[in-house]
Coordinates of C-alpha atoms and ligand atoms in Angstrom, one line a residue:
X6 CA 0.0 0.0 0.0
X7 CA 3.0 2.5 0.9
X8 CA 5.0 1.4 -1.9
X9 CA 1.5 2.2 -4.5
X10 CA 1.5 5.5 -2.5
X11 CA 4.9 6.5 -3.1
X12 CA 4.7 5.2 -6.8
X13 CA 1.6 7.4 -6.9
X14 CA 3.4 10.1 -5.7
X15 CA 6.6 9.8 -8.1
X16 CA 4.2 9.7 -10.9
X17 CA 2.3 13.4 -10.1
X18 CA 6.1 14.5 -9.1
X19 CA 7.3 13.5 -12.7
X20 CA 4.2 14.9 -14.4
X21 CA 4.8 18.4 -12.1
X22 CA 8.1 18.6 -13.8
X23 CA 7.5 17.7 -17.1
X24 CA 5.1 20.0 -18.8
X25 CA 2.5 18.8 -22.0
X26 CA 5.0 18.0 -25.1
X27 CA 8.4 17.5 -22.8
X28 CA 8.8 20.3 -22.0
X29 CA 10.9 20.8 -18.6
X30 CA 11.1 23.4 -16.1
X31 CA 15.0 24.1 -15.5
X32 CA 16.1 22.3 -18.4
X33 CA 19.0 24.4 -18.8
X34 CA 19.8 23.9 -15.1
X35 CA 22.5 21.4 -15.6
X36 CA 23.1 21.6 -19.7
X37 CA 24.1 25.3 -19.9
X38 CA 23.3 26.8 -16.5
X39 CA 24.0 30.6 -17.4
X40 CA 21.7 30.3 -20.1
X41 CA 18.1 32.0 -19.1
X42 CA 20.3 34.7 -17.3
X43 CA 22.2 35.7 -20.5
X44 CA 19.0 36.3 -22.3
X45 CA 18.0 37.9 -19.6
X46 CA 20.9 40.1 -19.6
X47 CA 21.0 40.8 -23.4
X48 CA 17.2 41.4 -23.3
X49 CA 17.1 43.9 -20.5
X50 CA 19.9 46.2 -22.3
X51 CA 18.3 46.1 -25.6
X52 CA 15.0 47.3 -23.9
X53 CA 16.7 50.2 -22.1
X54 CA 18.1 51.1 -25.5
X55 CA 14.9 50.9 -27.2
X56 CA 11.6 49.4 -25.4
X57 CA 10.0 48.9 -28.5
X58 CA 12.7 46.2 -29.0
X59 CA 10.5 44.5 -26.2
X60 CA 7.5 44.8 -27.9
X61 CA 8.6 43.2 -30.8
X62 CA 10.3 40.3 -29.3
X63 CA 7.2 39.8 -27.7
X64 CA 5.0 39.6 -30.9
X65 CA 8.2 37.3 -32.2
X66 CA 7.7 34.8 -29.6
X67 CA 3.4 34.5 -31.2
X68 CA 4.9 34.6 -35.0
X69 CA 7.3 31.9 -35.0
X70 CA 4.4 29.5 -32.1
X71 CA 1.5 30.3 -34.6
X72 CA 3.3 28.9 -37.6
X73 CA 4.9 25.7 -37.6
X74 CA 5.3 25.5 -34.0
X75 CA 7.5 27.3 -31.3
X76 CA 10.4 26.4 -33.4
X77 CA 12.8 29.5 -34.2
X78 CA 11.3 29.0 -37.7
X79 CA 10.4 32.1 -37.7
X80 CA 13.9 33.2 -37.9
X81 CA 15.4 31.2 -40.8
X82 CA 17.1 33.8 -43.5
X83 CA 16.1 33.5 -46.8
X84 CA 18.8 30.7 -49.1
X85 CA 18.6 29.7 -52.6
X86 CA 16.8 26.9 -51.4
X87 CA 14.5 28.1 -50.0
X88 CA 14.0 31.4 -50.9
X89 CA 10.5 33.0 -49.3
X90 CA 11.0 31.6 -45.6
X91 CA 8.8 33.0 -43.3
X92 CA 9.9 36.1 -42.3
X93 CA 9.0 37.6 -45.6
X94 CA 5.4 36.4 -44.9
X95 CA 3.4 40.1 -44.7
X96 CA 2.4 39.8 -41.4
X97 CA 6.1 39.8 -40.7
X98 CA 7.9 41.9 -43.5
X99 CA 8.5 44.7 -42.7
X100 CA 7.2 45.0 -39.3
X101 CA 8.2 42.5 -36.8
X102 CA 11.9 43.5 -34.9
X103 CA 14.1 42.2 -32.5
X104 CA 15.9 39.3 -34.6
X105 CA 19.1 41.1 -34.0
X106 CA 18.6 40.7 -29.8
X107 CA 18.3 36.9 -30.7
X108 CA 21.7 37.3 -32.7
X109 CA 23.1 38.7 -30.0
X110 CA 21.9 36.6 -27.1
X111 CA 22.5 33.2 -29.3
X112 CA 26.3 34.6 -29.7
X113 CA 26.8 34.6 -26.3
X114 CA 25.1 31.7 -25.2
X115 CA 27.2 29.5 -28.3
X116 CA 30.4 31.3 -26.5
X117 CA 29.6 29.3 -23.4
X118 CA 27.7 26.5 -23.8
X119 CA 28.0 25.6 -27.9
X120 CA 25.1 23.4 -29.4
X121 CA 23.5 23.4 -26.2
X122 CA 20.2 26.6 -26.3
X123 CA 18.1 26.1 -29.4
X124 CA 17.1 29.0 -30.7
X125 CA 13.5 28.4 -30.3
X126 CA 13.3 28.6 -26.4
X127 CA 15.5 31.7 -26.9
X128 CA 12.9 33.3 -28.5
X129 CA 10.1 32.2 -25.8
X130 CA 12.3 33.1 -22.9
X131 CA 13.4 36.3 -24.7
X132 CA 9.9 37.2 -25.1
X133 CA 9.2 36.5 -21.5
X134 CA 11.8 38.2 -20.4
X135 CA 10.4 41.3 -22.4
X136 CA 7.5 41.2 -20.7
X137 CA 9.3 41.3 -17.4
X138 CA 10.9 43.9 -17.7
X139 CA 7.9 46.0 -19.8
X140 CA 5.4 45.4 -17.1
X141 CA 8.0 47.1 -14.3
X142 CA 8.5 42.6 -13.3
X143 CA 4.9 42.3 -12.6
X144 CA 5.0 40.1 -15.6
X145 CA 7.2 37.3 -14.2
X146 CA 7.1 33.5 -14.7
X147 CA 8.9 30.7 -15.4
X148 CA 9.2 29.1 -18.5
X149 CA 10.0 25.3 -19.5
X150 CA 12.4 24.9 -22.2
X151 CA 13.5 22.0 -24.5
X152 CA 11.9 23.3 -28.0
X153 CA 13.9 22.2 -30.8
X154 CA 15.0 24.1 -33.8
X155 CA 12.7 23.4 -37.2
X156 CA 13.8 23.2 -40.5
X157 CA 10.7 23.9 -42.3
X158 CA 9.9 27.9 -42.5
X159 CA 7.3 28.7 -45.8
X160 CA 6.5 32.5 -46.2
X161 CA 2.5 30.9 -47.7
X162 CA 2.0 29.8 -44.2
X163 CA 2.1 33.0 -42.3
X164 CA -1.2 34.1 -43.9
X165 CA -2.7 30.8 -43.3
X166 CA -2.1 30.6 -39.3
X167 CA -1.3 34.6 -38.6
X168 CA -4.4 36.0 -37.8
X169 CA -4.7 39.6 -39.7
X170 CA -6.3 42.6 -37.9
X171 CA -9.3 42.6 -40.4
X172 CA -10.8 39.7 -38.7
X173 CA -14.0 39.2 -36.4
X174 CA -14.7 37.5 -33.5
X175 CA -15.6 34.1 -34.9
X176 CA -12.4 34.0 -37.0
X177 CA -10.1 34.9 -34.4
X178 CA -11.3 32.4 -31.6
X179 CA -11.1 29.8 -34.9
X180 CA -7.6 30.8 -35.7
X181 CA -6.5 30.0 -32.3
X182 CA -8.4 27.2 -31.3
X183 CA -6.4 25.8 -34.5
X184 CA -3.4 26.4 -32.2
X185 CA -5.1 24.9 -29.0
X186 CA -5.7 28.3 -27.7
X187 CA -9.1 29.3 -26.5
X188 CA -11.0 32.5 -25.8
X189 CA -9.8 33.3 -22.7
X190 CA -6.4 33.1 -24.1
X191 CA -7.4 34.9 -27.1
X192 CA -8.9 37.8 -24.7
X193 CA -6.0 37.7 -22.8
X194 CA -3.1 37.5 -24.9
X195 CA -5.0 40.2 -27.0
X196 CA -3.6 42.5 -24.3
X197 CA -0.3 42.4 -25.5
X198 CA -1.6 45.3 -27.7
X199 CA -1.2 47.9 -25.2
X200 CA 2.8 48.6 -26.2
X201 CA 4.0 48.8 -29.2
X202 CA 3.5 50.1 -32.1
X203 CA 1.5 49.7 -35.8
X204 CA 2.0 50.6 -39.3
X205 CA -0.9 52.5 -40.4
X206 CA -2.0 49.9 -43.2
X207 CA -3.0 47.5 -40.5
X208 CA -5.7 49.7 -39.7
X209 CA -6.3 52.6 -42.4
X210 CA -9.6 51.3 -43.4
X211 CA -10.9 52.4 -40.2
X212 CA -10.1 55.8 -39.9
X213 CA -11.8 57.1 -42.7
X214 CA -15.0 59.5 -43.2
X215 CA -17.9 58.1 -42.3
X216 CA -16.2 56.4 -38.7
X217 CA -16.3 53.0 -38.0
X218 CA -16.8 51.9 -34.4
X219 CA -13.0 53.5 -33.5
X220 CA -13.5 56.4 -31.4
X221 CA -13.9 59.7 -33.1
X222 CA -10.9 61.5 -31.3
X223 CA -8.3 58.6 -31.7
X224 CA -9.9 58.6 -35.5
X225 CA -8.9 62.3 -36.1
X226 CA -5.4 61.9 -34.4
X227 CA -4.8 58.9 -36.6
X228 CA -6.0 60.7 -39.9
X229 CA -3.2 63.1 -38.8
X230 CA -0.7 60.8 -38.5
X231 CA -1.3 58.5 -41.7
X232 CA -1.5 59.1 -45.3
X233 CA -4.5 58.3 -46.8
X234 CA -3.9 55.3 -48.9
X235 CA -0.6 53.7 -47.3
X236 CA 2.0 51.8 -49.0
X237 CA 4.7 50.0 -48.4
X238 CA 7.0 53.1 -49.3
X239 CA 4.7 55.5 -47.5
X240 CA 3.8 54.1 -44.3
X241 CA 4.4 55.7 -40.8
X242 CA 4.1 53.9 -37.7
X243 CA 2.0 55.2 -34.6
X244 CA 1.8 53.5 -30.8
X245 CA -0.9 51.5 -30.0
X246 CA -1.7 53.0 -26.6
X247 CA -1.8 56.3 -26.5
X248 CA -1.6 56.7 -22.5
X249 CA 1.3 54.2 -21.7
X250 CA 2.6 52.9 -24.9
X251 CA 6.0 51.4 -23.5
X252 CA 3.9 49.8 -20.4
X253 CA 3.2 46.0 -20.4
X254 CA -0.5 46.6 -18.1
X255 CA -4.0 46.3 -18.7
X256 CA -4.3 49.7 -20.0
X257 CA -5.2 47.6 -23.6
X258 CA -8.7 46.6 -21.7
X259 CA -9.5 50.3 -20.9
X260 CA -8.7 51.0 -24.5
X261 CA -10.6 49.0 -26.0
X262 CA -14.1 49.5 -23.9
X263 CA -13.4 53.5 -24.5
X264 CA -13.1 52.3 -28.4
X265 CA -9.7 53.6 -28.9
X266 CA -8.0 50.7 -30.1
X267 CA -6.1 50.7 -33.8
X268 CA -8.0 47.1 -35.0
X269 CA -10.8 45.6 -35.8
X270 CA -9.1 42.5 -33.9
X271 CA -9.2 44.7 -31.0
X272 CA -13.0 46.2 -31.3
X273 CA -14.2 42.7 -32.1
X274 CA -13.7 42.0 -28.3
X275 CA -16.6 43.4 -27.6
X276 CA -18.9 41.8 -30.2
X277 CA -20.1 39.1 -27.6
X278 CA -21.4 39.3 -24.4
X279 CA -18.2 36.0 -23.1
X280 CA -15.7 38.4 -24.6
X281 CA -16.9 41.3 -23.6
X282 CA -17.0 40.1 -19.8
X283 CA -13.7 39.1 -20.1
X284 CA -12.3 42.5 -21.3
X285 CA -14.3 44.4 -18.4
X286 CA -12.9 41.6 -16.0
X287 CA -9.7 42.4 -17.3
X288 CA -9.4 46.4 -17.0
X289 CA -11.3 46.3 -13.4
X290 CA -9.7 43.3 -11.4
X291 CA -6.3 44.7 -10.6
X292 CA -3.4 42.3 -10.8
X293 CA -5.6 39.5 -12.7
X294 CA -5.0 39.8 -16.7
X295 CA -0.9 40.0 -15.3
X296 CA -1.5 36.7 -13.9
X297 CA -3.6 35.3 -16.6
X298 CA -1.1 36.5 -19.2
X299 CA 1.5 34.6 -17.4
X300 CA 0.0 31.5 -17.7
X301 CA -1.1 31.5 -21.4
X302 CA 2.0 32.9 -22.7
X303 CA 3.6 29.3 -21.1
X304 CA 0.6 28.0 -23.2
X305 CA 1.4 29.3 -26.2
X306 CA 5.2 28.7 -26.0
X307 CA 4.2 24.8 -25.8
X308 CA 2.4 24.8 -29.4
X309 CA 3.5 22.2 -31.7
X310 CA 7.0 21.5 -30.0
X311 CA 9.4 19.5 -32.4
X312 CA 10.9 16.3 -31.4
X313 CA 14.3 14.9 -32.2
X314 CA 12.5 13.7 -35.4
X315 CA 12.1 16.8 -36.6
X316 CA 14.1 19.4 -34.4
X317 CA 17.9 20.3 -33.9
X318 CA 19.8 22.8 -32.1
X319 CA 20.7 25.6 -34.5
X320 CA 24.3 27.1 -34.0
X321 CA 23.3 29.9 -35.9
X322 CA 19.3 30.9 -35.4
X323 CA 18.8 32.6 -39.2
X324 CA 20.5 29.0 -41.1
X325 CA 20.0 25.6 -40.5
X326 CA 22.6 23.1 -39.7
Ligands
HEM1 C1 -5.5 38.3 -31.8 C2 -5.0 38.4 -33.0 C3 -3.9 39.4 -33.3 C4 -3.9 40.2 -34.4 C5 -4.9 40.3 -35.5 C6 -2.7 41.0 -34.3 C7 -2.3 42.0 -35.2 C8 -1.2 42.8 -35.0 C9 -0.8 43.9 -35.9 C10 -1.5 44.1 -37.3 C11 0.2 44.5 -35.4 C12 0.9 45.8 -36.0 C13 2.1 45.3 -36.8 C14 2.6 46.6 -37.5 O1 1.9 47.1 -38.4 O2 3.7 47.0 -37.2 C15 0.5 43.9 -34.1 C16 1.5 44.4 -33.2 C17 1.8 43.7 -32.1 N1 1.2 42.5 -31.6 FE1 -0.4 41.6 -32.4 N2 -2.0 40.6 -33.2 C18 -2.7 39.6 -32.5 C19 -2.3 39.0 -31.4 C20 -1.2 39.2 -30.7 C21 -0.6 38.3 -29.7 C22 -1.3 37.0 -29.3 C23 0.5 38.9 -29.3 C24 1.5 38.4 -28.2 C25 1.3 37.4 -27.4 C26 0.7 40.1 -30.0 C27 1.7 41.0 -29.8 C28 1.9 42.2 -30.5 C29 2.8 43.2 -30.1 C30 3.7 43.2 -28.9 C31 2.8 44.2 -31.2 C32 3.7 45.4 -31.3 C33 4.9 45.0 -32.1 C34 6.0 46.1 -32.3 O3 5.9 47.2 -31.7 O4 6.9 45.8 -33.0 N3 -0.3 40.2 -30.9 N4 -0.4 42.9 -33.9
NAG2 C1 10.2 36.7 -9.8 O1 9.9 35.4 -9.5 C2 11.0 34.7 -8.9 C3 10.6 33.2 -8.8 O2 9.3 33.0 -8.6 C4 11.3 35.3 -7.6 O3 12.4 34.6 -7.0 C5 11.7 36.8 -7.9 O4 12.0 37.4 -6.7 C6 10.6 37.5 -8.6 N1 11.1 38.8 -9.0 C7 10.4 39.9 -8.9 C8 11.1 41.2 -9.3 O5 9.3 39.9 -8.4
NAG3 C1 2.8 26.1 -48.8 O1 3.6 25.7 -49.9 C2 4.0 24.4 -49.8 C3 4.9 24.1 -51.0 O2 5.7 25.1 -51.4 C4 2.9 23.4 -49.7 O3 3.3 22.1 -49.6 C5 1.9 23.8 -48.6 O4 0.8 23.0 -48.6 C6 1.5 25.3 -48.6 N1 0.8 25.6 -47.4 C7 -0.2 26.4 -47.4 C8 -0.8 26.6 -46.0 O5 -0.7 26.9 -48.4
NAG4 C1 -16.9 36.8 -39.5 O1 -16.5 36.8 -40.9 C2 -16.8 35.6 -41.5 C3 -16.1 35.6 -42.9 O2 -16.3 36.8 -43.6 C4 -18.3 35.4 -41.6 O3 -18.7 34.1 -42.2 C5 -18.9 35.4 -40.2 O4 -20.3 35.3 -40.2 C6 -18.4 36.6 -39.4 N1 -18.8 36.5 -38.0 C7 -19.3 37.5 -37.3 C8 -19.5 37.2 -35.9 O5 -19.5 38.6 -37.8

């Protein structure tokens, strides 16, 4: 009877430790113990330099989960072989950033511990540790690592799995229950809008005469701001919070019930009464969408993982081996 117990109790012990897909908390602990502190490192001095750095690493770490899995795909360089990877996709060319804060963090962490940090939990822990240190640490969790590197990155699959900001309700809870996310974590994750920035093509359709649902202040400010048709020469960028662009909080909830948010994506929140809840739960309970953010960013980085099958550990994150 003791002996079931303690097997029992090995079992849930080994479960707590190893996270969905084999994942494991403190996988670096022993294979390259320095390794979540260098990112850490490299991450925190890019974001004094330039906090919209943060923003985008944090928007890198959804790209390359969303699209073949949490597997630094999102990073592979374009080759003769394989000439339209996915980082010339248009949800990422021109506008996602940070790839060089990878570079940099990859460098060091090859310097120490060669072939040992894939590149894809790089990108998840730099991502979390952008949101540490965006949100003033109120953001701050811990992360399992063990992704390996893919080899597969097509540009015609960013559309396909990337959710644009044109989309309603239905299609966004569709696109990420296709990913095993569900509204809650679309609701919440959706929060990430509230640093940043957008070019003004992502949401020029709504800023026009006669307004959409935006609000009619933000609407004028915008029409300021952006040409009237963008393109991709001509094409400014503006933040998408106006009150604390650079601060990881729940300002995004606030935002969007006032209707001054830059996308439909954003306005579409409201459309039902669950989602709607959610964003009002969101902007009142203080503390709560930190926490709840937390725990689906862990989701998210656990999306599709690659096995030894399929998955290596890249020494340089834009090339395969
Ligand atoms: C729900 C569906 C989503 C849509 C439709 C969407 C769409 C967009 C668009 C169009 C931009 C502006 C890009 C530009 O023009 O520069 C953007 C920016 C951003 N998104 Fe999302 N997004 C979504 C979900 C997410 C999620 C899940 C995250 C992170 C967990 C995220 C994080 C960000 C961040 C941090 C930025 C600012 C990037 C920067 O300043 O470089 N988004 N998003
Ligand atoms: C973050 O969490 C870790 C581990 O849970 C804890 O040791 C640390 O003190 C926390 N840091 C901050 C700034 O809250
Ligand atoms: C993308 O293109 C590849 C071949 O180039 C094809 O096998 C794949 O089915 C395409 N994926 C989508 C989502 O269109
Ligand atoms: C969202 O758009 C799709 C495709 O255009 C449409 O079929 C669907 O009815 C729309 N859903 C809502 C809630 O408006």
């Amino acid at each position: 009877m003791a002996r079931v117990a303690a097997i029992l109790v090995s079992c849930v012990l080994l479960l707590a430790a190893t996270s969905s897909h084999g994942l494991k908390y403190g996988y670096y602990n022993r294979r390259c113990p320095p390794a979540e502190f260098i990112v850490r490192k490299v991450v925190g001095k890019a974001i004094r330099q330039n906090p919209g750095i943060g923003a985008g690493l944090i928007r890198l770490a959804f790209h390359d989960c969303f699209v073949q899995g949490c597997d630094a795909s999102v990073l592979l360089d374009p080759t003769p072989a394989n000439p339209r990877p996915e980082k010339l996709g248009p949800p990422n060319f021109p506008s996602l950033r940070g790839f060089e804060v990878i570079d940099v963090a990859k460098a060091a962490l090859e310097r120490v511990c060669p072939g040992k940090v894939s590149c894809a939990d790089v990108v998840q822990f730099a991502g979390r540790d952008a949101a540490f240190f965006l949100s003033d640490h109120k953001v701050n969790y811990t992360l399992p690592g063990g992704r390996l590197d893919g080899r597969v990155s097509l540009e015609n699959e960013t559309l396909a799995f990337l959710p644009p900001p044109s989309f309603n309700l239905s299609e966004l809870v569709d696109s990420f229950r296709t990913k095993g996310l569900d509204v809650d974590d679309l609701v919440v994750l959706s929060g990430s809008h509230t640093i940043g920035r957008s070019h003004c093509s992502s949401f020029s359709d709504r800023i026009g005469t006669p307004p959409s649902d935006m609000d009619a202040g933000l609407a004028a400010v915008l029409r300021r701001r952006c040409p009237a048709n963008p393109n991709f020469n001509n094409d400014p960028t503006v933040v998408q919070d106006i009150f604390t662009p650079n601060r990881l909080d729940n300002q995004y909830y606030n935002n969007v019930l006032r209707r001054k948010v830059l996308f439909k994506s954003d306005a579409a929140l409201l459309t039902s009464t669950e989602t709607a809840r959610k964003v009002v739960e969101n902007a009142a309970v203080r503390g709560r969408w930190e926490r709840k953010f937390a725990r689906a960013m862990v989701k998210m980085a656990a999306i599709e993982v690659k096995t030894a099958a399929n998955g290596e550990v890249r020494r340089n994150c834009r090339v395969v081996n």
